[in-house]
Amino acid sequence: MVFAYRLDPTTLDPLFLGGRQYEDITELLYSTLLHEDANGAFTPEVAAVVPTKSNGGISGDGLDVRFRLRRDVRWSDGTALTAADVAFTLTEILNPANNIVTTQTYGEIKSAVATSRYTLTVHLRKRYAPILEGVNVAILPKHILWRAPSLNNLPFDSHPIGSGPYELKRWIRNDVIELVANPYYSGMRPGVHEIDLRSIPNDSTALSMLRAGTIDGSFGMDLSLLPEVRTLSKYSVLEGSASYMKALTFNMHDPILQDRIVRRAVATAIDLPAIVSRATRGAFDTRDAAFPAFRWSYDPSARYSQYNVRLANDMLDAAGWHRNADGGRYRAGTRLDIEIAYMSGQPSNEEIAIQLQEQLALVGIDVTLHGFSAFQFFGKEDPTTNKHSQAVFWSILEPPDPDQSTFLDCNGPQNMMSYCNKSVDAANLAALDTYDRSKRVVLYRIVQHLLARDLPFIPVFAGRDFDALTKRLHVLNRGAQIDTFQDVAAWRTR
């Protein structure tokens, strides 16, 4: 079967794919210790059981996590996958010689040791509640890679050996990635023997291919195209789980936006329900917009914004930003203007950005829009990491665990907002130090109310993917997964 796929990757090495826009390829080629659904529930995959304190998998002091592995898992070359492979993978992630995209979730790992052929023990520096998610990475084959001085730029990157449901047949750069069922796969035998990922530049191209019937599906279709996609008789539109938060984030180093009153005025001046409904053609609304960030600890009573233009004007007046004859606002000779960066090429993004600009103009805030292409947005010009942008409207991919310390803590490695609240840091730290979910829920609800007060970001809507798939394909569990190919082996043709 042939599917449209955006942005052909530069490598198939999972250490570089992870944490970026290509995670779904890892679901096809590689296996992980555990299977995790959209609600953060774990089931065994390569591991035979999910480690817990009650079954002895997590030690009493919470510093050791032991995994017992299945004995029937094999690499696509027929070699047995053992605990040595998992220990090797985690050790190489921590090896500074390797150019890993991110090591932020592995900082508390002291070591990973294969204590027997099918037993792995992960030693922690301190208790770390999301450790199961942290070590749930695509496993690499030690027997192929162990002699390499580093894992950078190896032939393996273009011709990988994995233990997932599919193996690489052929890769024509910027054209197609051809995958066939892995004959040694230890899970359910894939119902679709071959999957080809056809590289395309944008969703408009995917729509043209759907109209022509030359592809079997396209994943994550732009919302503005859904009405037309739904008219195509040979395809169904399937809806996934809420997997990301669309948000307007603020740069706290900016002299204008470091003022909480200004941020609150921005949130109060925009009619988010109307903006979102219009831009997404009614597919999304603003209710539970922050849900993907906190999942099972989400507190709907934490309110981030409420539309009231008169109140927004009063706030800005009280903060010393007064209207001039030109309709704009000034304070001490400085004009109240904000640049909002966003990823261009997606019609719904463009429309939301324009509506934000129009509505903020009504209260005297001058907004300049700066669109970045997808390559710029995820490259060196990335406005979410260079801290040069005043505000960024973007999709924040959220893992099922509600820990947001890397994004929110004063020294968090992903804190592009430069947000700092010691009470938030303390609650996050306490939540990471316990494996008791009920205690973590209480702590994360404290965090949410502090965020609703401080407004380092405004949740806009909880996003989920809409996929156009041929009616010949039967996809199971689409509503309980985040990654496109998470349960791909269960796919069947009618």
CSV table of C-alpha atoms in Angstrom, one decimal:
chain,number,residue,atom,x,y,z
A,1,MET,CA,0.0,0.0,0.0
A,2,VAL,CA,1.2,3.5,-0.8
A,3,PHE,CA,0.9,6.5,1.6
A,4,ALA,CA,1.8,10.1,1.2
A,5,TYR,CA,4.5,11.2,3.6
A,6,ARG,CA,5.8,14.7,4.3
A,7,LEU,CA,9.5,15.7,4.6
A,8,ASP,CA,11.7,12.8,3.5
A,9,PRO,CA,14.1,12.1,6.5
A,10,THR,CA,17.8,12.5,6.2
A,11,THR,CA,18.5,9.3,8.2
A,12,LEU,CA,16.7,6.2,9.4
A,13,ASP,CA,18.8,6.1,12.6
A,14,PRO,CA,16.1,6.1,15.4
A,15,LEU,CA,18.3,8.1,17.7
A,16,PHE,CA,17.9,11.0,15.3
A,17,LEU,CA,14.3,10.2,14.4
A,18,GLY,CA,13.2,10.2,18.0
A,19,GLY,CA,11.8,13.5,19.3
A,20,ARG,CA,11.2,15.0,15.8
A,21,GLN,CA,8.7,14.7,13.1
A,22,TYR,CA,9.6,11.2,12.0
A,23,GLU,CA,8.7,9.2,15.2
A,24,ASP,CA,6.2,7.2,13.2
A,25,ILE,CA,8.9,5.6,11.1
A,26,THR,CA,10.4,4.1,14.2
A,27,GLU,CA,7.1,2.3,14.8
A,28,LEU,CA,7.6,0.5,11.5
A,29,LEU,CA,11.2,-0.4,11.8
A,30,TYR,CA,12.0,-0.8,15.5
A,31,SER,CA,10.6,-2.2,18.6
A,32,THR,CA,10.6,-0.9,22.2
A,33,LEU,CA,10.5,-2.4,25.6
A,34,LEU,CA,6.8,-1.4,26.2
A,35,HIS,CA,3.8,-0.5,24.2
A,36,GLU,CA,2.4,2.9,25.4
A,37,ASP,CA,-1.1,4.1,24.4
A,38,ALA,CA,-2.4,7.7,24.3
A,39,ASN,CA,-3.4,7.6,27.9
A,40,GLY,CA,0.0,6.6,29.2
A,41,ALA,CA,-1.0,2.9,29.8
A,42,PHE,CA,1.9,0.4,29.3
A,43,THR,CA,1.6,-3.1,28.0
A,44,PRO,CA,4.6,-5.5,27.3
A,45,GLU,CA,6.3,-5.4,23.9
A,46,VAL,CA,10.0,-6.6,24.1
A,47,ALA,CA,9.7,-6.7,27.9
A,48,ALA,CA,7.8,-9.7,29.2
A,49,VAL,CA,6.0,-7.7,31.9
A,50,VAL,CA,5.6,-4.0,32.9
A,51,PRO,CA,7.9,-3.3,35.9
A,52,THR,CA,6.1,-2.0,39.0
A,53,LYS,CA,6.8,-1.8,42.7
A,54,SER,CA,4.2,-4.5,43.4
A,55,ASN,CA,5.8,-7.0,41.1
A,56,GLY,CA,9.4,-6.2,42.2
A,57,GLY,CA,10.3,-4.6,38.9
A,58,ILE,CA,10.9,-1.2,40.6
A,59,SER,CA,13.0,-1.5,43.8
A,60,GLY,CA,11.8,-0.3,47.1
A,61,ASP,CA,13.9,2.8,47.1
A,62,GLY,CA,12.8,3.5,43.5
A,63,LEU,CA,16.4,3.6,42.2
A,64,ASP,CA,16.5,0.4,40.2
A,65,VAL,CA,14.2,-0.7,37.4
A,66,ARG,CA,14.4,-4.3,36.2
A,67,PHE,CA,13.1,-5.5,32.9
A,68,ARG,CA,12.6,-9.2,32.1
A,69,LEU,CA,12.7,-9.6,28.3
A,70,ARG,CA,10.8,-12.0,26.0
A,71,ARG,CA,13.0,-14.7,24.5
A,72,ASP,CA,11.4,-14.9,21.1
A,73,VAL,CA,12.3,-11.4,19.7
A,74,ARG,CA,14.6,-11.3,16.7
A,75,TRP,CA,16.2,-8.7,14.5
A,76,SER,CA,15.3,-8.6,10.9
A,77,ASP,CA,18.5,-10.5,10.1
A,78,GLY,CA,17.4,-13.4,12.3
A,79,THR,CA,19.7,-12.7,15.3
A,80,ALA,CA,18.1,-12.9,18.8
A,81,LEU,CA,17.4,-9.6,20.5
A,82,THR,CA,18.7,-9.7,24.1
A,83,ALA,CA,19.2,-7.5,27.1
A,84,ALA,CA,22.6,-6.6,25.8
A,85,ASP,CA,21.0,-4.8,22.9
A,86,VAL,CA,18.8,-2.6,25.2
A,87,ALA,CA,21.7,-1.9,27.5
A,88,PHE,CA,23.9,-0.9,24.5
A,89,THR,CA,21.1,1.4,23.2
A,90,LEU,CA,20.7,3.3,26.5
A,91,THR,CA,24.5,3.5,27.0
A,92,GLU,CA,25.0,4.9,23.5
A,93,ILE,CA,22.2,7.5,24.1
A,94,LEU,CA,24.2,8.7,27.1
A,95,ASN,CA,27.5,8.6,25.2
A,96,PRO,CA,28.6,12.3,24.5
A,97,ALA,CA,30.4,11.1,21.4
A,98,ASN,CA,27.0,10.5,19.7
A,99,ASN,CA,25.1,13.4,18.2
A,100,ILE,CA,21.7,12.5,19.7
A,101,VAL,CA,18.8,14.9,19.0
A,102,THR,CA,17.9,15.0,22.7
A,103,THR,CA,19.0,13.3,26.0
A,104,GLN,CA,16.7,15.3,28.2
A,105,THR,CA,14.7,12.2,29.4
A,106,TYR,CA,17.7,10.2,30.2
A,107,GLY,CA,19.6,12.5,32.6
A,108,GLU,CA,18.6,10.5,35.7
A,109,ILE,CA,20.0,7.2,34.3
A,110,LYS,CA,23.3,6.2,36.0
A,111,SER,CA,23.7,3.0,34.0
A,112,ALA,CA,21.9,0.3,32.1
A,113,VAL,CA,23.3,-3.2,32.6
A,114,ALA,CA,22.4,-6.6,31.1
A,115,THR,CA,22.4,-8.7,34.3
A,116,SER,CA,21.6,-11.8,32.3
A,117,ARG,CA,20.8,-12.7,28.7
A,118,TYR,CA,17.2,-11.6,29.1
A,119,THR,CA,17.3,-9.3,32.1
A,120,LEU,CA,18.1,-5.6,32.1
A,121,THR,CA,18.6,-3.4,35.1
A,122,VAL,CA,18.5,0.4,34.8
A,123,HIS,CA,20.2,2.2,37.8
A,124,LEU,CA,18.9,5.7,38.5
A,125,ARG,CA,20.7,8.6,40.2
A,126,LYS,CA,17.4,9.5,41.9
A,127,ARG,CA,13.8,8.5,41.7
A,128,TYR,CA,12.3,9.4,38.4
A,129,ALA,CA,8.6,8.8,37.9
A,130,PRO,CA,8.4,8.8,34.1
A,131,ILE,CA,11.4,6.3,33.8
A,132,LEU,CA,9.3,3.7,31.9
A,133,GLU,CA,8.5,6.3,29.2
A,134,GLY,CA,12.1,7.6,29.3
A,135,VAL,CA,13.7,4.2,28.5
A,136,ASN,CA,11.0,3.2,26.0
A,137,VAL,CA,13.2,4.0,23.0
A,138,ALA,CA,13.7,2.3,19.7
A,139,ILE,CA,16.2,-0.6,20.4
A,140,LEU,CA,19.4,-0.8,18.4
A,141,PRO,CA,21.3,-4.0,17.3
A,142,LYS,CA,24.5,-4.2,19.3
A,143,HIS,CA,25.9,-7.1,17.2
A,144,ILE,CA,26.0,-4.7,14.2
A,145,LEU,CA,27.0,-1.4,15.8
A,146,TRP,CA,29.2,-2.2,18.8
A,147,ARG,CA,32.5,-1.8,17.0
A,148,ALA,CA,31.8,1.7,15.7
A,149,PRO,CA,33.7,4.4,17.5
A,150,SER,CA,30.5,6.5,17.5
A,151,LEU,CA,27.0,6.1,16.0
A,152,ASN,CA,27.4,9.2,13.8
A,153,ASN,CA,27.0,9.0,10.1
A,154,LEU,CA,27.1,5.2,9.7
A,155,PRO,CA,26.0,3.1,6.7
A,156,PHE,CA,23.4,1.7,9.1
A,157,ASP,CA,21.6,5.0,8.9
A,158,SER,CA,20.6,4.2,5.4
A,159,HIS,CA,20.2,0.4,5.7
A,160,PRO,CA,19.0,-0.2,9.2
A,161,ILE,CA,18.4,-3.6,10.9
A,162,GLY,CA,15.4,-3.4,13.2
A,163,SER,CA,13.1,-5.7,15.2
A,164,GLY,CA,9.8,-4.0,14.3
A,165,PRO,CA,7.0,-5.2,12.1
A,166,TYR,CA,8.7,-4.0,8.8
A,167,GLU,CA,12.2,-3.9,7.3
A,168,LEU,CA,13.6,-1.6,4.7
A,169,LYS,CA,13.4,-2.9,1.1
A,170,ARG,CA,14.5,0.2,-0.7
A,171,TRP,CA,15.0,4.0,-0.1
A,172,ILE,CA,15.0,6.4,-3.0
A,173,ARG,CA,15.9,9.7,-1.4
A,174,ASN,CA,13.2,12.4,-1.6
A,175,ASP,CA,11.0,9.9,-3.5
A,176,VAL,CA,9.9,6.8,-1.7
A,177,ILE,CA,10.7,4.6,1.3
A,178,GLU,CA,9.7,1.0,0.5
A,179,LEU,CA,9.1,-1.3,3.5
A,180,VAL,CA,8.1,-5.0,3.6
A,181,ALA,CA,6.9,-7.2,6.5
A,182,ASN,CA,9.7,-8.4,8.7
A,183,PRO,CA,9.7,-12.3,8.5
A,184,TYR,CA,11.2,-12.5,12.0
A,185,TYR,CA,8.8,-10.1,13.7
A,186,SER,CA,7.8,-11.5,17.1
A,187,GLY,CA,4.4,-9.8,17.3
A,188,MET,CA,1.3,-10.2,15.2
A,189,ARG,CA,2.1,-10.9,11.6
A,190,PRO,CA,1.5,-7.7,9.6
A,191,GLY,CA,-1.7,-7.9,7.5
A,192,VAL,CA,-0.3,-5.5,4.9
A,193,HIS,CA,2.8,-7.0,3.4
A,194,GLU,CA,4.3,-3.8,1.9
A,195,ILE,CA,4.1,-0.2,2.8
A,196,ASP,CA,5.5,2.5,0.6
A,197,LEU,CA,5.9,6.1,1.9
A,198,ARG,CA,5.8,8.5,-1.0
A,199,SER,CA,7.5,11.8,-0.3
A,200,ILE,CA,5.4,14.9,-1.0
A,201,PRO,CA,5.9,18.6,-0.3
A,202,ASN,CA,2.5,19.4,1.2
A,203,ASP,CA,-1.1,18.4,1.9
A,204,SER,CA,-2.3,20.0,-1.4
A,205,THR,CA,-0.2,17.4,-3.3
A,206,ALA,CA,-1.6,14.7,-1.1
A,207,LEU,CA,-5.1,15.8,-1.9
A,208,SER,CA,-4.4,15.7,-5.7
A,209,MET,CA,-3.0,12.2,-5.3
A,210,LEU,CA,-6.1,11.1,-3.3
A,211,ARG,CA,-8.4,12.6,-6.1
A,212,ALA,CA,-6.4,10.6,-8.7
A,213,GLY,CA,-6.5,7.4,-6.5
A,214,THR,CA,-2.7,6.9,-6.8
A,215,ILE,CA,-2.2,6.6,-3.0
A,216,ASP,CA,-4.0,4.6,-0.3
A,217,GLY,CA,-3.9,7.3,2.3
A,218,SER,CA,-2.4,10.4,3.7
A,219,PHE,CA,-1.8,11.1,7.4
A,220,GLY,CA,-2.4,14.2,9.4
A,221,MET,CA,-4.4,16.1,6.7
A,222,ASP,CA,-4.7,19.8,7.1
A,223,LEU,CA,-8.0,20.7,8.5
A,224,SER,CA,-8.9,23.1,5.8
A,225,LEU,CA,-8.8,20.2,3.3
A,226,LEU,CA,-11.1,17.8,5.2
A,227,PRO,CA,-14.4,19.0,3.7
A,228,GLU,CA,-13.1,18.0,0.2
A,229,VAL,CA,-11.4,14.8,1.4
A,230,ARG,CA,-14.8,13.7,2.9
A,231,THR,CA,-16.3,13.9,-0.6
A,232,LEU,CA,-13.9,11.3,-2.0
A,233,SER,CA,-16.0,8.1,-2.1
A,234,LYS,CA,-13.0,5.6,-1.9
A,235,TYR,CA,-11.6,7.0,1.3
A,236,SER,CA,-12.6,7.3,4.9
A,237,VAL,CA,-11.5,10.0,7.3
A,238,LEU,CA,-10.3,8.6,10.7
A,239,GLU,CA,-9.7,10.7,13.8
A,240,GLY,CA,-6.8,10.0,16.2
A,241,SER,CA,-6.3,10.8,19.9
A,242,ALA,CA,-5.5,14.3,21.1
A,243,SER,CA,-1.7,14.2,20.8
A,244,TYR,CA,-0.5,17.8,20.7
A,245,MET,CA,-1.4,21.2,22.1
A,246,LYS,CA,-1.6,24.1,19.8
A,247,ALA,CA,-0.5,27.1,21.8
A,248,LEU,CA,0.6,30.7,21.6
A,249,THR,CA,3.8,30.9,23.6
A,250,PHE,CA,5.4,34.1,24.9
A,251,ASN,CA,9.1,35.0,25.3
A,252,MET,CA,9.6,36.2,28.9
A,253,HIS,CA,12.8,38.0,28.0
A,254,ASP,CA,10.9,40.4,25.7
A,255,PRO,CA,10.5,43.8,27.4
A,256,ILE,CA,6.8,43.9,26.4
A,257,LEU,CA,5.7,40.4,27.0
A,258,GLN,CA,7.5,39.9,30.3
A,259,ASP,CA,4.6,42.0,31.7
A,260,ARG,CA,1.9,39.6,32.9
A,261,ILE,CA,-0.8,42.2,32.4
A,262,VAL,CA,0.0,42.4,28.7
A,263,ARG,CA,-0.1,38.7,28.3
A,264,ARG,CA,-3.4,38.6,30.1
A,265,ALA,CA,-4.7,41.4,27.9
A,266,VAL,CA,-3.7,39.4,24.8
A,267,ALA,CA,-5.6,36.3,26.1
A,268,THR,CA,-8.6,38.4,27.0
A,269,ALA,CA,-8.7,40.2,23.6
A,270,ILE,CA,-9.0,37.2,21.4
A,271,ASP,CA,-12.1,35.2,20.8
A,272,LEU,CA,-10.5,31.8,20.7
A,273,PRO,CA,-13.7,29.7,20.3
A,274,ALA,CA,-14.7,31.7,17.2
A,275,ILE,CA,-11.1,31.7,15.8
A,276,VAL,CA,-10.6,27.9,16.2
A,277,SER,CA,-14.0,27.0,14.9
A,278,ARG,CA,-13.5,29.0,11.8
A,279,ALA,CA,-10.0,28.0,11.1
A,280,THR,CA,-10.5,24.3,11.7
A,281,ARG,CA,-13.9,24.1,10.0
A,282,GLY,CA,-15.5,23.1,13.2
A,283,ALA,CA,-13.2,20.1,13.7
A,284,PHE,CA,-11.8,21.5,17.0
A,285,ASP,CA,-12.9,23.7,19.8
A,286,THR,CA,-11.1,25.4,22.7
A,287,ARG,CA,-12.5,23.2,25.4
A,288,ASP,CA,-9.7,21.1,27.1
A,289,ALA,CA,-7.1,22.8,25.0
A,290,ALA,CA,-4.4,22.1,27.6
A,291,PHE,CA,-5.3,18.4,27.9
A,292,PRO,CA,-2.4,17.0,25.9
A,293,ALA,CA,0.1,18.6,28.2
A,294,PHE,CA,-1.3,17.0,31.4
A,295,ARG,CA,-3.3,14.0,30.2
A,296,TRP,CA,-4.4,11.9,33.3
A,297,SER,CA,-3.6,14.8,35.6
A,298,TYR,CA,-5.5,17.4,33.6
A,299,ASP,CA,-7.6,19.9,35.6
A,300,PRO,CA,-10.3,21.6,33.5
A,301,SER,CA,-10.9,24.2,36.2
A,302,ALA,CA,-7.6,25.9,35.3
A,303,ARG,CA,-8.8,28.7,33.0
A,304,TYR,CA,-6.3,30.4,30.8
A,305,SER,CA,-8.4,32.9,28.9
A,306,GLN,CA,-11.9,34.4,28.7
A,307,TYR,CA,-12.9,36.7,25.9
A,308,ASN,CA,-13.7,40.3,27.0
A,309,VAL,CA,-12.6,43.1,24.7
A,310,ARG,CA,-13.6,45.9,27.2
A,311,LEU,CA,-11.6,44.2,30.0
A,312,ALA,CA,-8.6,43.8,27.7
A,313,ASN,CA,-8.7,47.6,26.9
A,314,ASP,CA,-8.9,48.4,30.6
A,315,MET,CA,-5.9,46.2,31.4
A,316,LEU,CA,-3.8,47.8,28.8
A,317,ASP,CA,-4.8,51.3,30.0
A,318,ALA,CA,-4.0,50.4,33.6
A,319,ALA,CA,-0.6,49.1,32.5
A,320,GLY,CA,0.2,52.5,30.9
A,321,TRP,CA,-0.3,51.5,27.3
A,322,HIS,CA,-2.4,54.3,25.9
A,323,ARG,CA,-3.9,54.8,22.5
A,324,ASN,CA,-2.5,57.4,20.1
A,325,ALA,CA,-4.2,59.2,17.3
A,326,ASP,CA,-3.2,56.3,14.9
A,327,GLY,CA,-5.1,53.8,17.0
A,328,GLY,CA,-2.0,52.1,18.3
A,329,ARG,CA,-0.9,51.9,21.9
A,330,TYR,CA,2.3,53.5,23.3
A,331,ARG,CA,4.1,53.7,26.6
A,332,ALA,CA,7.1,56.0,27.2
A,333,GLY,CA,7.4,56.4,23.4
A,334,THR,CA,7.4,52.6,22.7
A,335,ARG,CA,4.7,51.2,20.5
A,336,LEU,CA,2.9,48.1,21.7
A,337,ASP,CA,3.8,45.7,18.9
A,338,ILE,CA,4.2,41.9,18.9
A,339,GLU,CA,5.7,39.6,16.2
A,340,ILE,CA,4.0,36.2,16.1
A,341,ALA,CA,6.0,33.4,14.4
A,342,TYR,CA,4.2,30.3,13.0
A,343,MET,CA,4.8,27.5,10.5
A,344,SER,CA,3.5,28.5,7.1
A,345,GLY,CA,2.2,26.1,4.4
A,346,GLN,CA,-0.7,24.9,6.6
A,347,PRO,CA,-3.9,26.8,5.8
A,348,SER,CA,-5.3,26.5,9.3
A,349,ASN,CA,-2.2,27.9,10.8
A,350,GLU,CA,-2.3,30.8,8.4
A,351,GLU,CA,-5.9,31.5,9.2
A,352,ILE,CA,-5.5,31.4,12.9
A,353,ALA,CA,-2.4,33.7,12.7
A,354,ILE,CA,-4.3,36.2,10.6
A,355,GLN,CA,-7.3,36.2,13.0
A,356,LEU,CA,-5.0,36.8,16.0
A,357,GLN,CA,-3.6,39.8,14.2
A,358,GLU,CA,-7.0,41.2,13.3
A,359,GLN,CA,-8.5,40.8,16.8
A,360,LEU,CA,-5.5,42.2,18.7
A,361,ALA,CA,-5.5,45.2,16.4
A,362,LEU,CA,-9.0,46.0,17.8
A,363,VAL,CA,-7.5,46.7,21.2
A,364,GLY,CA,-4.5,48.6,19.8
A,365,ILE,CA,-1.9,45.9,19.7
A,366,ASP,CA,0.0,45.9,16.4
A,367,VAL,CA,0.9,42.4,15.3
A,368,THR,CA,3.4,41.4,12.6
A,369,LEU,CA,3.2,37.8,11.3
A,370,HIS,CA,6.4,35.9,10.4
A,371,GLY,CA,5.8,32.6,8.7
A,372,PHE,CA,8.5,29.9,8.6
A,373,SER,CA,8.5,27.0,6.2
A,374,ALA,CA,8.6,23.5,7.8
A,375,PHE,CA,12.3,23.2,7.0
A,376,GLN,CA,13.0,26.5,8.7
A,377,PHE,CA,10.7,25.8,11.6
A,378,PHE,CA,12.5,22.5,12.5
A,379,GLY,CA,16.0,23.7,11.4
A,380,LYS,CA,18.5,26.4,12.4
A,381,GLU,CA,16.0,29.2,12.2
A,382,ASP,CA,13.7,27.3,14.6
A,383,PRO,CA,11.7,30.2,16.3
A,384,THR,CA,10.9,27.9,19.3
A,385,THR,CA,14.5,27.5,20.4
A,386,ASN,CA,16.4,30.6,19.3
A,387,LYS,CA,14.5,32.8,21.7
A,388,HIS,CA,14.5,35.7,19.2
A,389,SER,CA,10.8,35.5,18.6
A,390,GLN,CA,8.4,37.4,20.8
A,391,ALA,CA,5.6,34.9,20.4
A,392,VAL,CA,5.2,31.6,18.6
A,393,PHE,CA,2.0,29.9,17.5
A,394,TRP,CA,2.9,26.2,17.1
A,395,SER,CA,2.1,22.6,17.9
A,396,ILE,CA,3.7,21.3,21.0
A,397,LEU,CA,4.0,17.5,20.9
A,398,GLU,CA,3.2,16.0,24.3
A,399,PRO,CA,4.1,12.6,25.7
A,400,PRO,CA,1.5,10.7,27.6
A,401,ASP,CA,3.3,11.4,31.0
A,402,PRO,CA,2.3,14.9,32.3
A,403,ASP,CA,5.8,15.8,33.4
A,404,GLN,CA,6.5,19.2,31.7
A,405,SER,CA,9.6,20.2,33.7
A,406,THR,CA,11.8,20.4,30.6
A,407,PHE,CA,9.4,22.9,29.1
A,408,LEU,CA,8.4,24.8,32.2
A,409,ASP,CA,11.2,24.7,34.8
A,410,CYS,CA,13.5,27.8,35.2
A,411,ASN,CA,16.4,25.8,33.8
A,412,GLY,CA,14.4,23.4,31.7
A,413,PRO,CA,16.3,22.5,28.4
A,414,GLN,CA,13.2,23.1,26.3
A,415,ASN,CA,12.1,26.3,28.2
A,416,MET,CA,12.1,28.5,25.1
A,417,MET,CA,9.8,30.9,26.9
A,418,SER,CA,12.4,31.7,29.7
A,419,TYR,CA,9.5,31.2,32.1
A,420,CYS,CA,10.5,30.9,35.8
A,421,ASN,CA,8.3,30.2,38.8
A,422,LYS,CA,10.0,28.5,41.8
A,423,SER,CA,6.6,27.1,42.9
A,424,VAL,CA,6.2,25.4,39.6
A,425,ASP,CA,9.7,24.0,39.8
A,426,ALA,CA,9.1,22.7,43.3
A,427,ALA,CA,5.8,21.0,42.3
A,428,ASN,CA,7.4,19.4,39.3
A,429,LEU,CA,10.3,18.2,41.3
A,430,ALA,CA,8.1,16.6,43.9
A,431,ALA,CA,6.0,14.9,41.2
A,432,LEU,CA,9.1,13.4,39.6
A,433,ASP,CA,10.2,12.0,43.0
A,434,THR,CA,7.2,9.7,43.5
A,435,TYR,CA,5.7,6.7,41.6
A,436,ASP,CA,2.3,7.3,43.3
A,437,ARG,CA,0.1,8.6,40.5
A,438,SER,CA,-2.5,10.1,43.0
A,439,LYS,CA,0.2,12.3,44.5
A,440,ARG,CA,1.4,13.3,41.1
A,441,VAL,CA,-2.1,14.3,40.1
A,442,VAL,CA,-2.4,16.7,43.0
A,443,LEU,CA,1.0,18.3,42.3
A,444,TYR,CA,0.3,18.7,38.6
A,445,ARG,CA,-3.0,20.4,39.3
A,446,ILE,CA,-1.1,23.0,41.4
A,447,VAL,CA,1.2,23.5,38.3
A,448,GLN,CA,-1.8,24.1,36.0
A,449,HIS,CA,-3.4,26.8,38.2
A,450,LEU,CA,0.0,28.6,38.5
A,451,LEU,CA,0.3,28.5,34.7
A,452,ALA,CA,-3.3,29.8,34.2
A,453,ARG,CA,-2.3,32.7,36.5
A,454,ASP,CA,1.1,33.4,34.9
A,455,LEU,CA,0.2,32.7,31.3
A,456,PRO,CA,3.6,31.9,29.8
A,457,PHE,CA,1.5,30.4,27.0
A,458,ILE,CA,-2.2,30.3,25.9
A,459,PRO,CA,-3.5,26.9,25.0
A,460,VAL,CA,-5.5,27.3,21.8
A,461,PHE,CA,-6.8,23.8,21.1
A,462,ALA,CA,-6.0,20.2,21.6
A,463,GLY,CA,-5.0,18.8,18.3
A,464,ARG,CA,-5.4,15.3,16.9
A,465,ASP,CA,-4.6,13.9,13.5
A,466,PHE,CA,-7.2,13.3,10.7
A,467,ASP,CA,-6.1,10.6,8.3
A,468,ALA,CA,-7.5,9.9,4.9
A,469,LEU,CA,-7.4,6.1,4.3
A,470,THR,CA,-8.7,3.8,1.6
A,471,LYS,CA,-11.9,2.0,2.6
A,472,ARG,CA,-10.1,-1.2,1.7
A,473,LEU,CA,-8.0,-0.8,4.9
A,474,HIS,CA,-9.2,-1.8,8.3
A,475,VAL,CA,-7.3,0.0,11.1
A,476,LEU,CA,-7.7,-1.1,14.7
A,477,ASN,CA,-7.5,1.1,17.8
A,478,ARG,CA,-7.1,4.4,15.9
A,479,GLY,CA,-8.6,6.3,18.8
A,480,ALA,CA,-6.2,5.0,21.4
A,481,GLN,CA,-2.8,5.9,19.8
A,482,ILE,CA,-0.6,8.9,19.2
A,483,ASP,CA,1.8,7.7,16.5
A,484,THR,CA,0.4,7.0,13.0
A,485,PHE,CA,1.8,3.4,12.7
A,486,GLN,CA,1.6,2.5,16.4
A,487,ASP,CA,-0.6,-0.6,15.8
A,488,VAL,CA,0.4,-1.1,12.1
A,489,ALA,CA,0.7,-4.9,12.4
A,490,ALA,CA,-3.0,-5.1,13.2
A,491,TRP,CA,-4.0,-3.4,9.9
A,492,ARG,CA,-6.0,-5.6,7.6
A,493,THR,CA,-7.3,-5.2,4.1
A,494,ARG,CA,-11.0,-5.8,3.4
